[in-house]
Coordinates of C-alpha atoms in Angstrom, one line a residue:
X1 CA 125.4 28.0 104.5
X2 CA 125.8 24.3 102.7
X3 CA 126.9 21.6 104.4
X4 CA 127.6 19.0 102.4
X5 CA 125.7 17.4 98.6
X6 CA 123.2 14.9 100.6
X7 CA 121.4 13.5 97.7
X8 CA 121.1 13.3 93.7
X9 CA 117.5 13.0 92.2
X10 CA 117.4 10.6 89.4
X11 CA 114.2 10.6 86.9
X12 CA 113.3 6.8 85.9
X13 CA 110.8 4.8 84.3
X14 CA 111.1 2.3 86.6
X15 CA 111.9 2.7 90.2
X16 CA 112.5 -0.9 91.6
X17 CA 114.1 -2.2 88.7
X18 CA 116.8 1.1 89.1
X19 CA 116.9 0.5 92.6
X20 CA 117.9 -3.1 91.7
X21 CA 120.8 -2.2 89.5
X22 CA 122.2 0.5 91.8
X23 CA 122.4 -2.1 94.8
X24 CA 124.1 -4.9 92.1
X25 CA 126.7 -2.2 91.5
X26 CA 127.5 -0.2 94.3
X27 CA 126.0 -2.0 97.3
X28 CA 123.1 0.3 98.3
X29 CA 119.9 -0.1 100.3
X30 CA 116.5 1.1 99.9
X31 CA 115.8 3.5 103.0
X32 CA 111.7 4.5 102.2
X33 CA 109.7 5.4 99.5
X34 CA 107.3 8.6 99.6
X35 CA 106.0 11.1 97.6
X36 CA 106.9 14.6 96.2
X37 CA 104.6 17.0 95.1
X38 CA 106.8 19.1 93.5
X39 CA 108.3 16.6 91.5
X40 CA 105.1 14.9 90.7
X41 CA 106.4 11.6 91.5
X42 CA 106.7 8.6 93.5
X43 CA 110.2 8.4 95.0
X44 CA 112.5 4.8 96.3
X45 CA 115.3 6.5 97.9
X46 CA 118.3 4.9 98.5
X47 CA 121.0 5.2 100.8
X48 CA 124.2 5.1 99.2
X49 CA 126.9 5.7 101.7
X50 CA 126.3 8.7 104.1
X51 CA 124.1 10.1 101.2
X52 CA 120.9 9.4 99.2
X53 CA 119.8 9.0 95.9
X54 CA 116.2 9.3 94.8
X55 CA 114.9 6.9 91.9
X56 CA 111.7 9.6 91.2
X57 CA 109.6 7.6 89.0
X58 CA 106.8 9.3 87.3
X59 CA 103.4 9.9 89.1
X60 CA 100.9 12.2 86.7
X61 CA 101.8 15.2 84.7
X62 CA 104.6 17.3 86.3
X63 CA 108.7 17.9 86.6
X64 CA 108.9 14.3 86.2
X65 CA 106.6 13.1 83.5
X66 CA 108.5 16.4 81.4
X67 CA 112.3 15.3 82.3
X68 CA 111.3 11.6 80.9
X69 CA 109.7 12.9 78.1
X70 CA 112.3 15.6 76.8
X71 CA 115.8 13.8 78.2
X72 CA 115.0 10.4 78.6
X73 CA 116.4 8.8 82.1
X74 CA 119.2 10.5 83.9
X75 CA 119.9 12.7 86.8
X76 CA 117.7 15.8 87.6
X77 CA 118.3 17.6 90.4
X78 CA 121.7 18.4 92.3
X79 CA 121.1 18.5 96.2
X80 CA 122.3 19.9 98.8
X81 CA 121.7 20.3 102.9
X82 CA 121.6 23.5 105.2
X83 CA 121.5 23.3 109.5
X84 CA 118.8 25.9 108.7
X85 CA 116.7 25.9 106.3
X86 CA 114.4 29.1 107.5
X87 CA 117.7 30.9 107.0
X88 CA 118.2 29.6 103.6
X89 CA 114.8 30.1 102.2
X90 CA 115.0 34.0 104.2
X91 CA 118.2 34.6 102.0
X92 CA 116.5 33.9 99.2
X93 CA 113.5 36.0 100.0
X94 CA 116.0 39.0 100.5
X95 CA 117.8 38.3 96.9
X96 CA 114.2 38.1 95.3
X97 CA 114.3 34.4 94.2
X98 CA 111.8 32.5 93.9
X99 CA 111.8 28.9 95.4
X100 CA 109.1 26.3 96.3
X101 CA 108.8 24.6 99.3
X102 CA 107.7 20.7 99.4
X103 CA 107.4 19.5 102.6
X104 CA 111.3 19.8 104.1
X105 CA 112.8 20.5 101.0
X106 CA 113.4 23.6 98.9
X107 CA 113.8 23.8 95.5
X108 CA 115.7 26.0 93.4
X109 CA 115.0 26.1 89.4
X110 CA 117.0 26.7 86.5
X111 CA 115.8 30.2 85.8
X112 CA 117.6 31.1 89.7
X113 CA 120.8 29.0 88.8
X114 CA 123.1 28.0 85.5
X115 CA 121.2 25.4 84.3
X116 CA 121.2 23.6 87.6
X117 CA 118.0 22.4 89.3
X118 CA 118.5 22.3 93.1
X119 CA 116.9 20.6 96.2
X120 CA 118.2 21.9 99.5
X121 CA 117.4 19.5 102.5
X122 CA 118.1 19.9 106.3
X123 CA 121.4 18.2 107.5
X124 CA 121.4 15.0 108.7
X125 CA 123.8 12.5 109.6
X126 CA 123.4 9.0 108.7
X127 CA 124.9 5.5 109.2
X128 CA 127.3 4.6 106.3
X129 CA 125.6 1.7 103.8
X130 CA 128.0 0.4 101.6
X131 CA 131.3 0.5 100.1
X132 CA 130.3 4.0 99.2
X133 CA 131.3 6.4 101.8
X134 CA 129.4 10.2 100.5
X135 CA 128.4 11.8 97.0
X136 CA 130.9 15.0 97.5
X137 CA 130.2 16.4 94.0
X138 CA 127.6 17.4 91.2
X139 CA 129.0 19.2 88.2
X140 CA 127.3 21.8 86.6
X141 CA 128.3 22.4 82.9
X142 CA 129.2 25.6 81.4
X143 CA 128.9 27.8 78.2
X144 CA 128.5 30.8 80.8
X145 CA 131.7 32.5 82.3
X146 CA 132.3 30.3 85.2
X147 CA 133.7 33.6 87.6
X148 CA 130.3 34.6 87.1
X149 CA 128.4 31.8 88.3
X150 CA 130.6 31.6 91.5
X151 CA 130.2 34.7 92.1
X152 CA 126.0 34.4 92.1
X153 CA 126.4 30.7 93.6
X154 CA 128.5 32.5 96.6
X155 CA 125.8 35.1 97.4
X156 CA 123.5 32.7 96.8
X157 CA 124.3 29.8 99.0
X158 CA 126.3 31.9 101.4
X159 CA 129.9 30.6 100.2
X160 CA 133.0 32.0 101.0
X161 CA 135.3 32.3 97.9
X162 CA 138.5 32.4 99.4
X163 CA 138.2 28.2 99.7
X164 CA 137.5 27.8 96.1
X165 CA 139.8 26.2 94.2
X166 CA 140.4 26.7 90.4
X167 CA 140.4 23.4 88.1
X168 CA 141.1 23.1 83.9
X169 CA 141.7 19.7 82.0
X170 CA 143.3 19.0 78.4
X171 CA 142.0 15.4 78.7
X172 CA 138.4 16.4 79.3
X173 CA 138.2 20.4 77.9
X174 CA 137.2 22.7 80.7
X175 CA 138.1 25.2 83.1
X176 CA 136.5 26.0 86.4
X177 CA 136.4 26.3 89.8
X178 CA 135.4 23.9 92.5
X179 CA 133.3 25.8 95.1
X180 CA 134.5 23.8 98.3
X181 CA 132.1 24.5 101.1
X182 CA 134.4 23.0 103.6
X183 CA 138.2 22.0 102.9
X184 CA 140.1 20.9 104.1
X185 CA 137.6 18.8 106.3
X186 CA 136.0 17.5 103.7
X187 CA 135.3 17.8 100.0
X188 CA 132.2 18.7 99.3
X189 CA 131.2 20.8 96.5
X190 CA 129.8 22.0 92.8
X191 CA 132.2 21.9 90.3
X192 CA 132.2 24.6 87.6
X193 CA 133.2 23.1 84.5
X194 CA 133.3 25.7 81.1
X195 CA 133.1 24.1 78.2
X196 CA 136.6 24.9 76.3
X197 CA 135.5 22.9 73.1
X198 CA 132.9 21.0 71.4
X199 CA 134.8 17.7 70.5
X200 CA 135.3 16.0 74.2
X201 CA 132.3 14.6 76.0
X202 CA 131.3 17.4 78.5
X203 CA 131.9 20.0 75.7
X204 CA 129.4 18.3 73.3
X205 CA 127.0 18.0 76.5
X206 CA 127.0 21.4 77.3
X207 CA 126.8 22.6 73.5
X208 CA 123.2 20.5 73.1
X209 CA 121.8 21.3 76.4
X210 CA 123.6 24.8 77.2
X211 CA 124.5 25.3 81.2
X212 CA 123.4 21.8 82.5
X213 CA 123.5 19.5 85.6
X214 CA 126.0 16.7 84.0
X215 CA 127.3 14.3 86.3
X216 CA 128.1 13.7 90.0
X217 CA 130.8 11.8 92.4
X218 CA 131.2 9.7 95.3
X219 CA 134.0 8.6 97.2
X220 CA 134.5 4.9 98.4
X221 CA 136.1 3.5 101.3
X222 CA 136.5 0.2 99.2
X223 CA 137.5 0.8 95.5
X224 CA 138.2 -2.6 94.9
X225 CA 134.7 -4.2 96.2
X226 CA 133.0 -1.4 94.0
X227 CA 135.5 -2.6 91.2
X228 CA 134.7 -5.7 91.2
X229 CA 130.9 -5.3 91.3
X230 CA 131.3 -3.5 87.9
X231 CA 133.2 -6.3 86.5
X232 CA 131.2 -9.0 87.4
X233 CA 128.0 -7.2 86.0
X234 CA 130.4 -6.4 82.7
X235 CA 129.8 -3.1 83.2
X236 CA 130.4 -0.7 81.5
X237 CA 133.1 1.8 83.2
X238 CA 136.5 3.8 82.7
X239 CA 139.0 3.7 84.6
X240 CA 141.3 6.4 85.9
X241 CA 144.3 4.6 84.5
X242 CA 144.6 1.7 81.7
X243 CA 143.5 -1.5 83.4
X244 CA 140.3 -1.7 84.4
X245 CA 140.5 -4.9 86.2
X246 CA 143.3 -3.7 88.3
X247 CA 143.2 0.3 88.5
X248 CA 143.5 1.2 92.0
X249 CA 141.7 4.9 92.2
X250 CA 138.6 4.7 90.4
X251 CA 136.8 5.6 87.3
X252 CA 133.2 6.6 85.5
X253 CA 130.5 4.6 85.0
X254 CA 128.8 4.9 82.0
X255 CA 125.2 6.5 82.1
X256 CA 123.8 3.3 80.2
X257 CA 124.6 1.3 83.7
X258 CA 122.9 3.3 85.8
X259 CA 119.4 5.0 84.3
X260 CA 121.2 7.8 82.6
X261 CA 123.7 8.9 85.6
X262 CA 127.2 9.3 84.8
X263 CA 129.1 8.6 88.1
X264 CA 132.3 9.4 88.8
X265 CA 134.1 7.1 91.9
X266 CA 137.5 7.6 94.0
X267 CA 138.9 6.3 96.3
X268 CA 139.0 7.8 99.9
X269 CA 141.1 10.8 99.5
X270 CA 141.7 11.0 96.3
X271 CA 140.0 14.1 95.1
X272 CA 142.2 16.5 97.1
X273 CA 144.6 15.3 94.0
X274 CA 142.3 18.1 91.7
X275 CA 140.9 20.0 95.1
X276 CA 143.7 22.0 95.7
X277 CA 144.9 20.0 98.6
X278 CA 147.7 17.5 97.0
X279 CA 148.8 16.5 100.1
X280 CA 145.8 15.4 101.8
X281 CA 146.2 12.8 99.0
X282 CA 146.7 8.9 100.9
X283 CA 148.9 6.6 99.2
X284 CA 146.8 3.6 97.0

């Protein structure tokens, strides 16, 4: 019943001066500002590719106020877009979760999930802003048996396993699955990363916050414009090989470049590399 991820919401201090940063380094445009009740906060979303980010800054006690307060900036809630959202919230009904409603969103919390706060939105298909082409990945981190929570994210969200595709890495200490709504058409997905260790990154992450939202990904149809915006703003980023200047796939921005978000970025096609789908991979 997913589509596609269609947005990450990202708790700030400071909405326009985030929003300012995100278009210096990857070319995005403001697209509205509203409200949310359920977040208790004043929202700039941007449009970043075919996708959108929300810069939720606080507005009163709330969801908001309590992320800021106990995490600091960073990225707080996965989302996610259904043709039908009746049906979606129905299914839920029928599995006896609970959910809340804000206005045409739905919102699934940790105590449904793994540690993974959730906002399902109605599909939508909007122009491309930007070198960035889609966010087509949020990673939820794992102490939990990661079979397990495919097999509740399935029934919950209507997958079909039989597209999944298992992951592990050495250089970053997990193993996993990738719950691919769609392949080979596209890549969208949550990756299920368990912890195997607590010396890398995403295995000292997981053992101070337990199952958690971590990180997300886009894909770019110009790598070296988005490159070169991170280098002229000297920041801060890792690339996929050894020279950052010239690397020609893509990297990870560090969190302290964008409000607390660790972004992963490929280049177009790329990801099928680690999806299962080696040769859907174009050449660089």
């Amino acid at each position: 019943m997913l589509d596609r991820c269609d947005r990450v919401q990202i708790a700030v201090h400071d909405a326009a001066k985030a929003a300012e940063r995100y278009s210096q380094l990857l070319g995005c445009e403001v697209a509205r500002r509203d409200h949310s009740r359920h977040l208790a906060a004043r929202r700039t979303i941007l449009a970043v590719g075919e996708s959108e980010f929300e810069l939720c800054e606080p507005d009163g006690a709330g969801l908001t106020e309590d992320f800021l307060a106990r995490r600091g900036e960073g990225l707080m809630t996965a989302g996610y877009c259904t043709a039908d959202l009746d049906s979606m919230a129905k299914r839920w009904e029928g599995l006896g979760i609970a959910y809340d409603r804000d206005a045409e969103q739905l919102y699934l919390g940790t105590d449904a999930t793994f540690g993974l706060p959730i906002v399902i939105s109605e599909s939508t298909y909007r122009p491309r802003v930007g070198p960035v082409s889609f966010l087509y990945e949020t990673t939820n981190t794992l102490l939990s048996d990661w079979r397990r929570v495919a097999a509740v994210y399935a029934g919950l969200f209507g997958l079909d396993p039989a597209r999944f595709s298992e992951i592990g890495s050495e250089r970053f200490g997990y193993i996993g699955t990738l719950t691919l709504f769609d392949p080979p058409n596209r890549l969208d997905r949550i990756e299920l990363s368990q912890v195997t260790d607590d010396v890398h990154a995403m295995g000292r992450y997981a053992h101070k916050h337990g199952d958690s939202l971590y990180m997300c990904y886009v894909e770019v149809h110009d790598w070296p414009a988005v490159r070169q915006r991170l280098l002229d703003a000297d920041a801060r980023y890792t690339p996929r090989g050894a020279d950052p200047v010239t690397d020609p796939d893509g990297g990870w921005v560090h969190p302290k470049e964008l409000h607390g978000l660790l972004l992963g970025i490929s280049r177009t096609g790329l990801a099928w590399d680690w999806s299962g789908r080696k040769d859907l991979v174009p050449p660089a």
